[in-house]
Short mmCIF file of C-alpha atoms and ligand atoms in Angstrom, two decimals:
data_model
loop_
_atom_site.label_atom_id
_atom_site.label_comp_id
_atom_site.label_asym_id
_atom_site.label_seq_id
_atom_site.Cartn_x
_atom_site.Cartn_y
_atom_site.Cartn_z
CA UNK A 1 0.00 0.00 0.00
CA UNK A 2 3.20 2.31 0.20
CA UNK A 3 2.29 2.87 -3.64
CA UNK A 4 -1.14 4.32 -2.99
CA UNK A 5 -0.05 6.37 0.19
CA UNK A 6 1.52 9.91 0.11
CA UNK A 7 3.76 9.15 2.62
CA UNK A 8 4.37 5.76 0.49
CA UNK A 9 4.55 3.58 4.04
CA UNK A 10 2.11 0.73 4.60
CA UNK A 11 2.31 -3.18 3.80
CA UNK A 12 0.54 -5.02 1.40
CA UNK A 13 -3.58 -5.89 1.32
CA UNK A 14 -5.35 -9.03 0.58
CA UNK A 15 -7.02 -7.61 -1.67
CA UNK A 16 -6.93 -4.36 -3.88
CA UNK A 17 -9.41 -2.46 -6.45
CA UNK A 18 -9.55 0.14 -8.14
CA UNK A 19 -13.20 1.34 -8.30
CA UNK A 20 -14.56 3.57 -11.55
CA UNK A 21 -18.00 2.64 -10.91
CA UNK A 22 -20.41 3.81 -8.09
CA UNK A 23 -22.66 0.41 -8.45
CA UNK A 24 -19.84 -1.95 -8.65
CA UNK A 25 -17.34 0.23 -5.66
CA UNK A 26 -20.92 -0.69 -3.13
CA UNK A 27 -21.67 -4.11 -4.33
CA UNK A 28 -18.09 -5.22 -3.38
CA UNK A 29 -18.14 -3.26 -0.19
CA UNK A 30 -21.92 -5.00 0.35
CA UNK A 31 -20.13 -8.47 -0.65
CA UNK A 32 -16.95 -7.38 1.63
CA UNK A 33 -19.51 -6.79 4.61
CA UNK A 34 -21.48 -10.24 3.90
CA UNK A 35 -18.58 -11.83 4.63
CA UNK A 36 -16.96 -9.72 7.77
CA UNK A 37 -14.16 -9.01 5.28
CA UNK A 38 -12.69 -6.28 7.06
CA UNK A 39 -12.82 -2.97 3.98
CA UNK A 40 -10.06 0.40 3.74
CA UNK A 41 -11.39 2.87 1.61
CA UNK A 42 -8.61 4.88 -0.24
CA UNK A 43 -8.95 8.15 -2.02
CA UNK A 44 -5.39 9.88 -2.25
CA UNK A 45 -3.86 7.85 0.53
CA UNK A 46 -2.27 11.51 1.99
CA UNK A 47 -4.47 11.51 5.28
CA UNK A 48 -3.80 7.82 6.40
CA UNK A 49 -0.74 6.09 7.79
CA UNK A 50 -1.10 2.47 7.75
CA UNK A 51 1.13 -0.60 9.46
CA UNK A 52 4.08 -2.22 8.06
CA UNK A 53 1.83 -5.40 8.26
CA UNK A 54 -0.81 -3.58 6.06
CA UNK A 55 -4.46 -4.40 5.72
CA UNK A 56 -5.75 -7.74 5.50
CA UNK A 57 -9.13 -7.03 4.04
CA UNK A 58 -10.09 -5.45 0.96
CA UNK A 59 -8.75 -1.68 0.09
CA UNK A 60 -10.83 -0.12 -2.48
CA UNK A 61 -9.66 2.87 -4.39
CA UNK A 62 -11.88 5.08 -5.24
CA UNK A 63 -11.51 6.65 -8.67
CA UNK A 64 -15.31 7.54 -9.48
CA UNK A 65 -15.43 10.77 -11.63
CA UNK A 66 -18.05 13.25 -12.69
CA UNK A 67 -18.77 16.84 -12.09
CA UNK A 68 -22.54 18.23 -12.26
CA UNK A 69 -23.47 21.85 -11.98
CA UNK A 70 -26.79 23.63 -11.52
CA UNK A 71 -27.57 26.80 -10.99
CA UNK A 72 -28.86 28.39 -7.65
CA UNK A 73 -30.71 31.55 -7.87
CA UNK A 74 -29.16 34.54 -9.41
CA UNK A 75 -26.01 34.01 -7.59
CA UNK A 76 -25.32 30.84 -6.61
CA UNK A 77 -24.40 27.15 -8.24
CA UNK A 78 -24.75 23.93 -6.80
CA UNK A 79 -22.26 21.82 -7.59
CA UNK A 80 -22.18 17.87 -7.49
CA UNK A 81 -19.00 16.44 -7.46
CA UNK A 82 -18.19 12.12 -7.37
CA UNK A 83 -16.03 11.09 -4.52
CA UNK A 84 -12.80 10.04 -6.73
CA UNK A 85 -12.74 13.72 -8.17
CA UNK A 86 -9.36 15.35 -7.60
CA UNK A 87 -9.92 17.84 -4.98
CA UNK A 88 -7.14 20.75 -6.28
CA UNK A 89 -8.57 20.25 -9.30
CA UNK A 90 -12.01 20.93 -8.54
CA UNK A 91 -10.56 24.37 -6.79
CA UNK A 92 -8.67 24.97 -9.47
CA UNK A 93 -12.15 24.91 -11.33
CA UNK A 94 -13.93 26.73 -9.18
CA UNK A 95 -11.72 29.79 -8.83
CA UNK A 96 -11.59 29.70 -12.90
CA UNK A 97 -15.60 29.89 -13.12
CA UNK A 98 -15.97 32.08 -9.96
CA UNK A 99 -17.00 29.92 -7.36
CA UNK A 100 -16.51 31.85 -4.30
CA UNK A 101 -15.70 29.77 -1.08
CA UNK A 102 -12.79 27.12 -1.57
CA UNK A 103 -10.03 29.37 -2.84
CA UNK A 104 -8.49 29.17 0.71
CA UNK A 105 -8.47 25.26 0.40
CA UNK A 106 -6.06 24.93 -2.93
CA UNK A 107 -3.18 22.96 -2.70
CA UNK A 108 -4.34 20.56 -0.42
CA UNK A 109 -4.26 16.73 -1.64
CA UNK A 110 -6.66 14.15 -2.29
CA UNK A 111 -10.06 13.32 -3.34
CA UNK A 112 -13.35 15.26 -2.74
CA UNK A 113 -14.73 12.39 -1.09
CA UNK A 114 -12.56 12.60 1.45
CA UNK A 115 -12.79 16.15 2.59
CA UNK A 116 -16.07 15.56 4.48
CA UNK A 117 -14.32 13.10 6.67
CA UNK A 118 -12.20 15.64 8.36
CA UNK A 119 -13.67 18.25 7.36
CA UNK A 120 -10.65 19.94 5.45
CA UNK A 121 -9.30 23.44 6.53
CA UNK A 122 -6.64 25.75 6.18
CA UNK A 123 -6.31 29.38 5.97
CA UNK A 124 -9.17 30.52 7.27
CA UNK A 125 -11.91 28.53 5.67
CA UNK A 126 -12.92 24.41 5.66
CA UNK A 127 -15.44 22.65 3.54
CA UNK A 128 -18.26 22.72 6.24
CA UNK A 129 -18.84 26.24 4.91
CA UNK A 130 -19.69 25.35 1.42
CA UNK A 131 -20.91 21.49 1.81
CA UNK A 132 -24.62 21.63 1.24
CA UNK A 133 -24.60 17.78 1.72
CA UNK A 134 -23.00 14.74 1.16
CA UNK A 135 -23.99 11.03 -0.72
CA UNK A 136 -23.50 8.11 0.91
CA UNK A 137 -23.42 4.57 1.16
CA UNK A 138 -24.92 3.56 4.96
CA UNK A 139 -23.22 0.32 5.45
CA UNK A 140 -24.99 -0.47 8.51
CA UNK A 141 -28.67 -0.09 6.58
CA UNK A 142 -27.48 -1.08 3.05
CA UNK A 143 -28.92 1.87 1.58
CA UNK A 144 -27.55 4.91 -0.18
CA UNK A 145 -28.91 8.42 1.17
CA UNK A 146 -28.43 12.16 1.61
CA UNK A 147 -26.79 13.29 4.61
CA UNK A 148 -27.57 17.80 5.23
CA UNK A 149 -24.78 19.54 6.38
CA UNK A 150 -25.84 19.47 9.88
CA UNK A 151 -26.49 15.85 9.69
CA UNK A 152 -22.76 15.56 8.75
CA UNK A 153 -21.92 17.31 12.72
CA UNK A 154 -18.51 18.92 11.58
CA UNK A 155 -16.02 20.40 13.97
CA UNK A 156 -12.59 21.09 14.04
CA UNK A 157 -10.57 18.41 11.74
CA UNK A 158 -13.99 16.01 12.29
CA UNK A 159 -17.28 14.60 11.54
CA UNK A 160 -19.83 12.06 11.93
CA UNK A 161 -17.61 10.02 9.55
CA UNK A 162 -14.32 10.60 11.02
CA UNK A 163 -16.31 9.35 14.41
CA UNK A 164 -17.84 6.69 12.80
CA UNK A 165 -14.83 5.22 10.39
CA UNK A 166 -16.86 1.93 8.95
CA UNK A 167 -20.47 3.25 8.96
CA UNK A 168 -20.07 5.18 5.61
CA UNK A 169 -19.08 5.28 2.20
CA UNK A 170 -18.85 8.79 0.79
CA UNK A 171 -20.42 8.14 -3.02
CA UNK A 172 -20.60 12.18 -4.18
CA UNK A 173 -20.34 15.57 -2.56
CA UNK A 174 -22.71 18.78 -3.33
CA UNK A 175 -21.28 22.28 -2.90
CA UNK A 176 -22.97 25.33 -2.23
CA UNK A 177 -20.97 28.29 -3.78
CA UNK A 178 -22.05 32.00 -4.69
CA UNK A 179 -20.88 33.45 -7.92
CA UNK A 180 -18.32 36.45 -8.05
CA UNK A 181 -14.49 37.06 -8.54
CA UNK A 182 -13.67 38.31 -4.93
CA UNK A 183 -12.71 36.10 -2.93
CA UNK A 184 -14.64 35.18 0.72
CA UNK A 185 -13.18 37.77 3.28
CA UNK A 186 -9.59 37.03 4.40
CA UNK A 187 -9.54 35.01 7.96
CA UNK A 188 -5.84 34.39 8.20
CA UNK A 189 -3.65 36.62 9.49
CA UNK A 190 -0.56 34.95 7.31
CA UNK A 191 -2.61 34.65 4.03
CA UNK A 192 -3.95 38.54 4.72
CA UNK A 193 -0.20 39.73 5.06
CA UNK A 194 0.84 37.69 1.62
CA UNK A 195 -2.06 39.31 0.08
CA UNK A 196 -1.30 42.86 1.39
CA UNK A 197 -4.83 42.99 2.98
CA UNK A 198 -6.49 43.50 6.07
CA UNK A 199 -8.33 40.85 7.63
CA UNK A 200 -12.24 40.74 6.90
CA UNK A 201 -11.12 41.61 3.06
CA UNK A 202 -12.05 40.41 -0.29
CA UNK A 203 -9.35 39.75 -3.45
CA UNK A 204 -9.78 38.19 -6.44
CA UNK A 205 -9.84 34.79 -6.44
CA UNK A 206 -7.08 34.06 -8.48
CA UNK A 207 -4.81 36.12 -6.26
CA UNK A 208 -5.83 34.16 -3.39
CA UNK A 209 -5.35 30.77 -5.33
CA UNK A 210 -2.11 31.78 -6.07
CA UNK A 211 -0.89 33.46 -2.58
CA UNK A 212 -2.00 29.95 -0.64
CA UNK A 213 -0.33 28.11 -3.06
CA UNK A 214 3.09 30.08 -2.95
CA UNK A 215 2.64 29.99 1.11
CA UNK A 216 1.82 26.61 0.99
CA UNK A 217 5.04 25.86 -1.28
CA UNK A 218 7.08 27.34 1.37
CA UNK A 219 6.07 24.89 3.66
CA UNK A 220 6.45 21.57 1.97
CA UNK A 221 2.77 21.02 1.95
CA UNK A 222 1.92 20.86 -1.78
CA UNK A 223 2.64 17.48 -3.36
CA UNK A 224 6.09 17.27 -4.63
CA UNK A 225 7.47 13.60 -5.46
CA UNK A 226 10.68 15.13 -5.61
CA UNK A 227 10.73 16.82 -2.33
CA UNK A 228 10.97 14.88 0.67
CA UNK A 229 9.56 17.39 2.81
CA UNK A 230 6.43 16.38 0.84
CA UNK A 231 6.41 12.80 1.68
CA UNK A 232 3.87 13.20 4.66
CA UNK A 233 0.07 12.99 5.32
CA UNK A 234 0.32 16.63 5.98
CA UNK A 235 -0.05 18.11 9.91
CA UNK A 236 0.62 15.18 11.90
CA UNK A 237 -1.44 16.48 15.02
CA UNK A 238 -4.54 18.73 15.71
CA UNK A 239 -4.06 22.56 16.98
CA UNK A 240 -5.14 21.19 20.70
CA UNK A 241 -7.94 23.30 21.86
CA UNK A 242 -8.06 23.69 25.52
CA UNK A 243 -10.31 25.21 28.56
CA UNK A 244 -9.39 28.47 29.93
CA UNK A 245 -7.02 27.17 32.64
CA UNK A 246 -4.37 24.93 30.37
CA UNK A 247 -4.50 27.61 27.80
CA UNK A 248 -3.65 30.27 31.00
CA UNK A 249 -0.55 27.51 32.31
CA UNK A 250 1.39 28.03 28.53
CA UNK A 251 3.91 30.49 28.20
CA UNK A 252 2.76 34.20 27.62
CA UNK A 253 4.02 34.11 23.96
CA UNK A 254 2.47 30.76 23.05
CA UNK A 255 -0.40 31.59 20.08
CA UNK A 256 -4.10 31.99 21.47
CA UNK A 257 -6.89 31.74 19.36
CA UNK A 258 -9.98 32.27 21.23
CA UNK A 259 -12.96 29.72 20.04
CA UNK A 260 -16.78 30.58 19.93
CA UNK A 261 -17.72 28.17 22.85
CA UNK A 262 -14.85 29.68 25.04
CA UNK A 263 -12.00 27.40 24.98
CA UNK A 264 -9.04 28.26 23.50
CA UNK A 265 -6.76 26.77 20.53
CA UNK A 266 -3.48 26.91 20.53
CA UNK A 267 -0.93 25.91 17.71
CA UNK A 268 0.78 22.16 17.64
CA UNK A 269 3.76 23.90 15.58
CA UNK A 270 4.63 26.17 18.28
CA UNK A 271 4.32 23.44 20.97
CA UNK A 272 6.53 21.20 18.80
CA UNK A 273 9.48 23.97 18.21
CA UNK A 274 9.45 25.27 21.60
CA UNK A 275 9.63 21.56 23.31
CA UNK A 276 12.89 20.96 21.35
CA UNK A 277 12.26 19.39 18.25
CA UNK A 278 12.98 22.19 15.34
CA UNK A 279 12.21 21.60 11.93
CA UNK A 280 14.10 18.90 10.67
CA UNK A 281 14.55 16.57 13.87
CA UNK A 282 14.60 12.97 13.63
CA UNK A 283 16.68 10.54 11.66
CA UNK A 284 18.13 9.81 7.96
CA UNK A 285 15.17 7.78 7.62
CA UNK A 286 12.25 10.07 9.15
CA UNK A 287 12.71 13.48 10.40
CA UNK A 288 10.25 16.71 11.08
CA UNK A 289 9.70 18.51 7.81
CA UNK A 290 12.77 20.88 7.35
CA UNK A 291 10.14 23.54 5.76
CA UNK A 292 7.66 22.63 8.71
CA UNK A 293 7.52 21.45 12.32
CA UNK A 294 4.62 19.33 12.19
CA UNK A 295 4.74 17.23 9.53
CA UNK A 296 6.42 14.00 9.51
CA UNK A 297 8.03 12.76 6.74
CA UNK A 298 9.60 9.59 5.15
CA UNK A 299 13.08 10.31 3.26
CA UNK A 300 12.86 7.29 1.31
CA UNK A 301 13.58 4.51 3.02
CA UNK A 302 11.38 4.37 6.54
CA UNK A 303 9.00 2.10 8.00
CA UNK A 304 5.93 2.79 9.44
CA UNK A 305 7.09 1.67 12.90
CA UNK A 306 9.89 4.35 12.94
CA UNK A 307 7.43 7.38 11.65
CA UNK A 308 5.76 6.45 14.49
CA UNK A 309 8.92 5.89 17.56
CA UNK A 310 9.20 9.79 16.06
CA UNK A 311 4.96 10.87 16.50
CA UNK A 312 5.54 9.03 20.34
CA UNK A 313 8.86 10.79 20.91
CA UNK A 314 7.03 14.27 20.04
CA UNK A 315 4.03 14.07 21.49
CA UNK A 316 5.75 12.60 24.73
CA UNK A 317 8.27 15.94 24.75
CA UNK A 318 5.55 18.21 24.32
CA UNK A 319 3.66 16.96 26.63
CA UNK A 320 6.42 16.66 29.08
CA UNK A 321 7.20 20.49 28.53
CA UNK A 322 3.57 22.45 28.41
CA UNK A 323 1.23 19.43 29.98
CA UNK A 324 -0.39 19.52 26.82
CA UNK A 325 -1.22 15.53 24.91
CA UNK A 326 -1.10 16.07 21.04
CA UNK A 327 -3.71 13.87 18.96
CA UNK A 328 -2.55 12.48 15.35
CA UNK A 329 -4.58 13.79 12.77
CA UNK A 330 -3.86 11.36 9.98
CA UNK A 331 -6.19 8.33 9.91
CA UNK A 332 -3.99 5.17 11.63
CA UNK A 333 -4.44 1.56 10.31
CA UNK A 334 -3.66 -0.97 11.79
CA UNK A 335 -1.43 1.17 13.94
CA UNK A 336 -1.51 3.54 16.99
CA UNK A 337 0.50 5.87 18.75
C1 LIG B 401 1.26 17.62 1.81
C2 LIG B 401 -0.09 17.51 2.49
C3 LIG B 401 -0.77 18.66 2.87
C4 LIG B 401 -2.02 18.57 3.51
N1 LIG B 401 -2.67 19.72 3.87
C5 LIG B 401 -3.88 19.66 4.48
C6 LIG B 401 -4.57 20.85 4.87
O1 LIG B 401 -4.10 21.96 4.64
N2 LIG B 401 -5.77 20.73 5.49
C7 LIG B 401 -6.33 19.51 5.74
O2 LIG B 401 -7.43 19.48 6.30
N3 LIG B 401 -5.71 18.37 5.36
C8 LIG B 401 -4.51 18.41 4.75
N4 LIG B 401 -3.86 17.25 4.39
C9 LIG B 401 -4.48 15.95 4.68
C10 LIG B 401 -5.25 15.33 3.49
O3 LIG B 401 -4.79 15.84 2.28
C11 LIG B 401 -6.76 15.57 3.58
O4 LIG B 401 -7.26 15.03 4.79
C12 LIG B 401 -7.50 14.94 2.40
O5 LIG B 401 -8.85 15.28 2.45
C13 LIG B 401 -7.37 13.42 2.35
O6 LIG B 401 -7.90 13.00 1.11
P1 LIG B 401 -7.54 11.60 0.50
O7 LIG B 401 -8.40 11.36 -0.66
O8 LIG B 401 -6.07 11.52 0.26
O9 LIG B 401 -7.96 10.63 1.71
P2 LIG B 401 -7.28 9.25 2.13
O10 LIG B 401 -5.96 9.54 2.79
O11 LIG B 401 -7.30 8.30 1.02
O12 LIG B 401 -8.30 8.78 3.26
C14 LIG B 401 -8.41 9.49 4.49
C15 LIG B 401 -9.56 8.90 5.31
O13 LIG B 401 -10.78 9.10 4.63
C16 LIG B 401 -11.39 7.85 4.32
N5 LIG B 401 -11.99 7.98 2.99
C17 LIG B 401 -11.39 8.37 1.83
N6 LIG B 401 -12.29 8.45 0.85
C18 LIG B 401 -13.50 8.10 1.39
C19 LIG B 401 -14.82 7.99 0.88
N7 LIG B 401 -15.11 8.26 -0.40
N8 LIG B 401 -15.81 7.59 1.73
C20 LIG B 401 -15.55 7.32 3.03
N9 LIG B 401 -14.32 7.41 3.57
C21 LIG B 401 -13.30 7.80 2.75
C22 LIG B 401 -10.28 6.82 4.37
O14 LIG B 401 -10.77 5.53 4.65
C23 LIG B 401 -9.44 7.39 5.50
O15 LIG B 401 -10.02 7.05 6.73
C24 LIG B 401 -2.60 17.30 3.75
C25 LIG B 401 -1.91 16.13 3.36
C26 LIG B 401 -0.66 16.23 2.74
C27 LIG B 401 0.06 14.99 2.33
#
C-alpha cells in the first residue's frame, strides 16, 4: 500500500481495487460486509498512515469521476462532485468559473470524497462552509442516502464520519458556492499579510489561489514527489484546543486563538518547536519537515514503525514540557501511537 499512500509507508492488502463505478465500488463493499471481510477505503492515501503489516481485508480505491453543476438563484451554483474527483482540481475549477468559497483550500491533496471526513481546513476557511450535503453509502442499513450539512456534525478536523470510520461510504459531494471574482473575506492573518490585505477583506480569487499556493510551497505542503519534505500525510497532530485554565498555564508568547464556545486553541507547531524538536529533527530515515515542524516525513527509506517511535517521541516531549497531549490527525491503520 506504500504505492497508494503519500507518505508511500504501509504493507501489502489481501485484496486491492480500483473502483470507476459507483454500483460496482458498493456491491463489493456490500459483498466485503457479507462476509466480515474487514474494507479500507482509499482516495489519495495523503491523510492515512497504515502498518508495516498492512491491511488484511479489501482496500478499495476510489476513482469515481463526474462533475454536475446547476444553478442556484441569481447568484449561486450547486455543484455535485463524485467522490474520486481530484480535490485541487475541482478548486482549481472553481476559482476559474468564480465559485466563491474554496479558494483558501487549494493545494491541499486528495479526493473530494474525502474532505467531508475531516472536514478539510486551512487558511481561514474548511469545507463545512460550502458542503450543502453529502452522498453516501450507509453500510450499517445497506442503503444509499443524503446526509444535510448538519447531519454531517462537523467540527474542528472532524465529523460524523471521522467518528464513525466503517459506517459510511462517501459516493458524491454537493457544494454550495455564490458566484463572483472576490474572494470570501480574508480570515488568516498569514494569508492577509501575503495578500497585502487586512483581515475581513475580499481579493480576487485568483490572487488568493495563487498566494495559498506560494505559502503553501514554502512549507512543503503541496505534493512534490521530488521533495521529501512532501512525503507526509500533511499536519501530523490537531491545533489542541483547551479550557481556559491549560491555555492560561502556557507560556505568555504561546499563540491563542480564542474559540466561539470559550476554549481556547493553541498551535501544535509552536508546541513542537518550543519543546525541542525544530524543523528537521529525527533521523536519515524520518525526520520533522525541514520547511515545517509538524509534519512527519519519510526520506525514502522508513517504516511505518519508525514514523511512528518519532509521533511518540514528540508528542511525549511536548507533553512533558507544556502538559499539553497532542492527537494524530492522519487516519492510523492498523497502527496507533
Ligand atoms: C502535503 C499535504 C498537505 C495537507 N494539507 C492539508 C490541509 O491543509 N488541510 C487539511 O485538512 N488536510 C490536509 N492534508 C491531509 C489530506 O490531504 C486531507 O485530509 C485529504 O482530504 C485526504 O484525502 P484523501 O483522498 O487523500 O484521503 P485518504 O488519505 O485516502 O483517506 C483518508 C480517510 O478518509 C477515508 N476515505 C477516503 N475516501 C473516502 C470515501 N469516499 N468515503 C468514506 N471514507 C473515505 C479513508 O478511509 C481514511 O479514513 C494534507 C496532506 C498532505 C500529504
Amino acid at each position: 500500500l506504500a504505492q497508494v499512500t503519500t507518505l508511500r509507508l504501509g504493507g501489502p492488502a489481501r485484496t486491492l481495487v480500483e473502483e470507476t463505478d459507483e454500483e460496482s465500488l458498493i456491491e463489493r463493499i456490500g459483498l466485503a460486509d457479507e462476509t466480515d471481510e474487514p474494507v479500507l477505503l482509499v482516495g489519495g492515501g495523503s491523510n492515512l498512515v497504515i502498518a508495516d503489516d498492512g491491511f488484511d481485508g479489501l482496500v478499495a480505491l476510489i476513482r469515481t469521476r463526474g462533475i454536475d453543476v446547476r444553478e442556484d438563484g441569481p447568484d449561486g451554483v450547486l455543484v455535485t462532485a463524485q467522490a474520486g474527483e481530484n480535490w485541487d482540481d475541482l478548486v482549481a475549477r472553481a476559482v476559474s468559473e468564480d465559485w466563491v468559497g474554496i479558494e483558501a483550500l487549494s493545494g491541499i491533496p486528495g479526493s473530494v470524497g474525502a474532505t467531508p471526513i475531516q472536514n478539510v481546513g486551512a487558511y481561514g476557511q474548511q469545507v463545512a462552509d460550502t458542503i450543502l450535503s453529502v452522498r453516501a453509502y450507509d453500510r450499517r442499513t445497506r442503503r444509499v442516502g443524503e446526509l444535510t450539512n448538519a447531519q454531517c456534525e462537523f467540527s474542528y478536523r472532524d465529523s460524523l464520519f471521522k467518528r464513525d470510520p466503517r459506517r459510511y461510504a462517501v459516493l458524491s459531494v454537493t457544494f454550495r458556492f455564490s458566484v463572483g471574482d472576490l474572494s470570501m473575506p480574508i480570515g488568516y492573518r498569514e494569508l492577509a499579510a501575503s495578500l497585502g490585505a487586512a483581515i475581513g477583506e475580499r481579493t480576487p480569487l485568483q490572487r488568493v489561489r495563487r498566494a495559498v499556493l506560494d505559502l503553501r510551497r514554502g512549507k512543503g505542503m503541496v505534493l512534490d514527489a521530488e521533495d521529501h519534505d512532501t512525503w507526509s500525510a500533511g499536519s501530523f497532530f490537531t491545533n489542541p484546543i483547551l479550557d481556559a485554565d491549560a491555555a492560561a498555564s502556557l507560556p505568555d508568547d504561546a499563540p491563542r486563538f480564542p474559540q466561539p464556545d470559550g476554549r481556547i486553541k493553541t498551535s501544535a507547531a509552536w508546541l513542537i518547536d518550543h519543546a525541542g524538536f525544530a524543523k528537521g529533527y529525527g533521523t536519515e530515515r524520518v525526520r520533522l519537515s525541514t520547511k515545517h515542524a509538524l509534519a512527519l516525513t519519510n526520506r525514502g527509506s522508513a517504516t511505518t514503525e519508525q514514523l511512528l517511535d518519532l509521533a511518540r517521541e514528540v508528542r511525549d516531549g511536548v507533553e512533558k514540557r507544556f502538559g499539553v497531549r497532542l492527537v494524530n490527525e492522519p487516519v492510523l491503520v492498523g497502527a496507533e501511537l
